[in-house]
């Protein structure tokens, strides 16, 4: 592109005639290091190129500058002139040098000419400023001073104090912030990474186990409770499958609607809506936690449980349950006992053999969803431990005999207005209890709240045996040789022992009269028995009491069996020599006395009574009970002699046991009248009893009947014995022996 530079021979190219550039153009010429020419020249001269600008920005001069203002005024004009000339020559020299370089390099010459022209312009501008500066610093300064004075007269100039030593602001250091941020980010990622490593490799199993545990649900599989069977294997008590209905109040969505849906089903069980709604509504335990389980109904029929399942109500569940059924209701209820809500035995054999009957519950573990998906997850973890059923208890009791004995006992006790009674039927050879009845009874399927009705009176009622105890005294005297069946004893109108007189109530004697042992037994003579006991001695009386099983539990198998009380010889006092032989001051149970008479019937061998013949395991095999304890009490000969003497009360005309006679059979037995002991004290009223065996010459069974009432005698129980024994003989087909009954003499021949 053509330039407007003058030709080489143009006179304007000479130094003296070079066109001058403006001072602004000169200031804009930059050196290769990024400074303008003026800045570079000022730096070489040792001056601060920015000082004039700083002074202008400061809006005033320093005090020292004002004091030197006058001196520099005149010098300013001369310096301005000289400065203009010097700068002009210097500019011309640089222009010639630039022209020479331009000849060597045309292009750069042209650029240098441009720069020379610009330098000249700047020189002229500098000269102009020099003149202005000269005027300012010389005469012009004076004028400036006058101007300042005029301005100052109007308003004093603001002279800010400039701290010339203040360093410029330090630039930011983003690198440091970046490094800190990087370190923090790396630390955070390291922490997260470390935690992930711990979770994945160290605690992974623990967390997985916790998560699984939250999903797992455990459902108990109840073990079927063993049955209680009679001697023929018929159930007296057994368990049937049932259902229980429960609710999780935290899962119930609509309490009112749920209650409305359940009432048609639960209403059949006697559940009212007023008691159902609070169970369905969310509520808390005393410790503040939410209640998540509430029984709505237990031991309901399977059909009712299925009906609730079909409703598909949120928060309402149905699970397998078990219900104890007692088909006979009050049949042997005091012996069988009953269970609680958890099917744990509370009384009777249910309590005694609870561990064997209970079995071992099973367990089903499965994964389940949460909330509305609270159902078993198909194909998930599933474990099951089957339940082990309990063993069944086979008794020696026969349900038909038990029913008949209870029926007879209740009828007889109601007839004599007795309030409490008991009856025991034993097999004399085996000690098996075929029937054991209590009056009043209760329904074991729906037991009463009154615990006194739960008492098994045969093993838990303490009574004075009364005259039934006289057989023990006579047996001991026969065994010890103090008497023989033909012995006679003098019986008078009374006998005194200690501070008490003893008399007979039947066949009273007005004077001392010899009476045979058979006569003493037939009319239950107190005086005759006391004199036989005197011949025997108190030590032997006590010894044979214990040998016949008095003063200790029989071990039949029922819980709560009482031991009774037999006084040791050292504890006898004056009247004890009269009361104890006739069965007063001795506390026994009906079962103990039945076992004592069974020993007489069993040729003098005492056999432990028992109710349980064996256990039937879940596999159906019968494990027989251990054989009963036995001990010899009397020699067989003396036992037979005693049995014959016991036939006298039944066979002798006017005997106390005439009402116990059974046509065609020889019957041996004894009546008794005593008191009842409660909490160590005698109660008002009497206990009447009769204990006997048949056939007397070959006994198979012993029956003991007891009744407690305000006005009652031993003879009143003889009819009940007769009915029970007759039923037993017919039931089991026991024929009469055919042997003729003995003929008894009450008084010895003259």
mmCIF file of C-alpha atoms in Angstrom, residues 473-489 515-521 532 535 637-638 641-642 644-645 745:
data_model
loop_
_atom_site.group_PDB
_atom_site.id
_atom_site.type_symbol
_atom_site.label_atom_id
_atom_site.label_comp_id
_atom_site.label_asym_id
_atom_site.label_seq_id
_atom_site.Cartn_x
_atom_site.Cartn_y
_atom_site.Cartn_z
ATOM 1 C CA UNK A 473 -54.612 -102.468 116.017
ATOM 2 C CA UNK A 474 -56.096 -105.959 115.718
ATOM 3 C CA UNK A 475 -53.742 -106.904 112.896
ATOM 4 C CA UNK A 476 -50.701 -105.769 114.913
ATOM 5 C CA UNK A 477 -51.934 -107.712 117.981
ATOM 6 C CA UNK A 478 -52.398 -110.876 115.868
ATOM 7 C CA UNK A 479 -48.971 -110.453 114.276
ATOM 8 C CA UNK A 480 -47.325 -109.847 117.654
ATOM 9 C CA UNK A 481 -49.151 -112.762 119.281
ATOM 10 C CA UNK A 482 -51.033 -110.664 121.784
ATOM 11 C CA UNK A 483 -54.339 -112.136 120.679
ATOM 12 C CA UNK A 484 -55.775 -114.933 118.626
ATOM 13 C CA UNK A 485 -59.181 -115.030 116.891
ATOM 14 C CA UNK A 486 -60.733 -116.798 119.858
ATOM 15 C CA UNK A 487 -59.383 -114.396 122.469
ATOM 16 C CA UNK A 488 -61.893 -112.699 124.757
ATOM 17 C CA UNK A 489 -61.485 -109.240 126.251
ATOM 18 C CA UNK A 515 -66.364 -110.187 124.577
ATOM 19 C CA UNK A 516 -64.688 -112.019 121.714
ATOM 20 C CA UNK A 517 -62.447 -110.215 119.200
ATOM 21 C CA UNK A 518 -65.125 -110.845 116.593
ATOM 22 C CA UNK A 519 -67.697 -109.243 118.915
ATOM 23 C CA UNK A 520 -65.419 -106.264 119.491
ATOM 24 C CA UNK A 521 -65.097 -105.807 115.694
ATOM 25 C CA UNK A 532 -56.019 -104.792 123.146
ATOM 26 C CA UNK A 535 -51.574 -105.220 125.681
ATOM 27 C CA UNK A 637 -52.081 -116.381 108.054
ATOM 28 C CA UNK A 638 -52.631 -113.409 110.285
ATOM 29 C CA UNK A 641 -57.490 -114.226 110.324
ATOM 30 C CA UNK A 642 -57.945 -110.459 110.296
ATOM 31 C CA UNK A 644 -62.349 -113.143 108.808
ATOM 32 C CA UNK A 645 -62.673 -110.917 111.868
ATOM 33 C CA UNK A 745 -69.660 -115.716 118.599
#
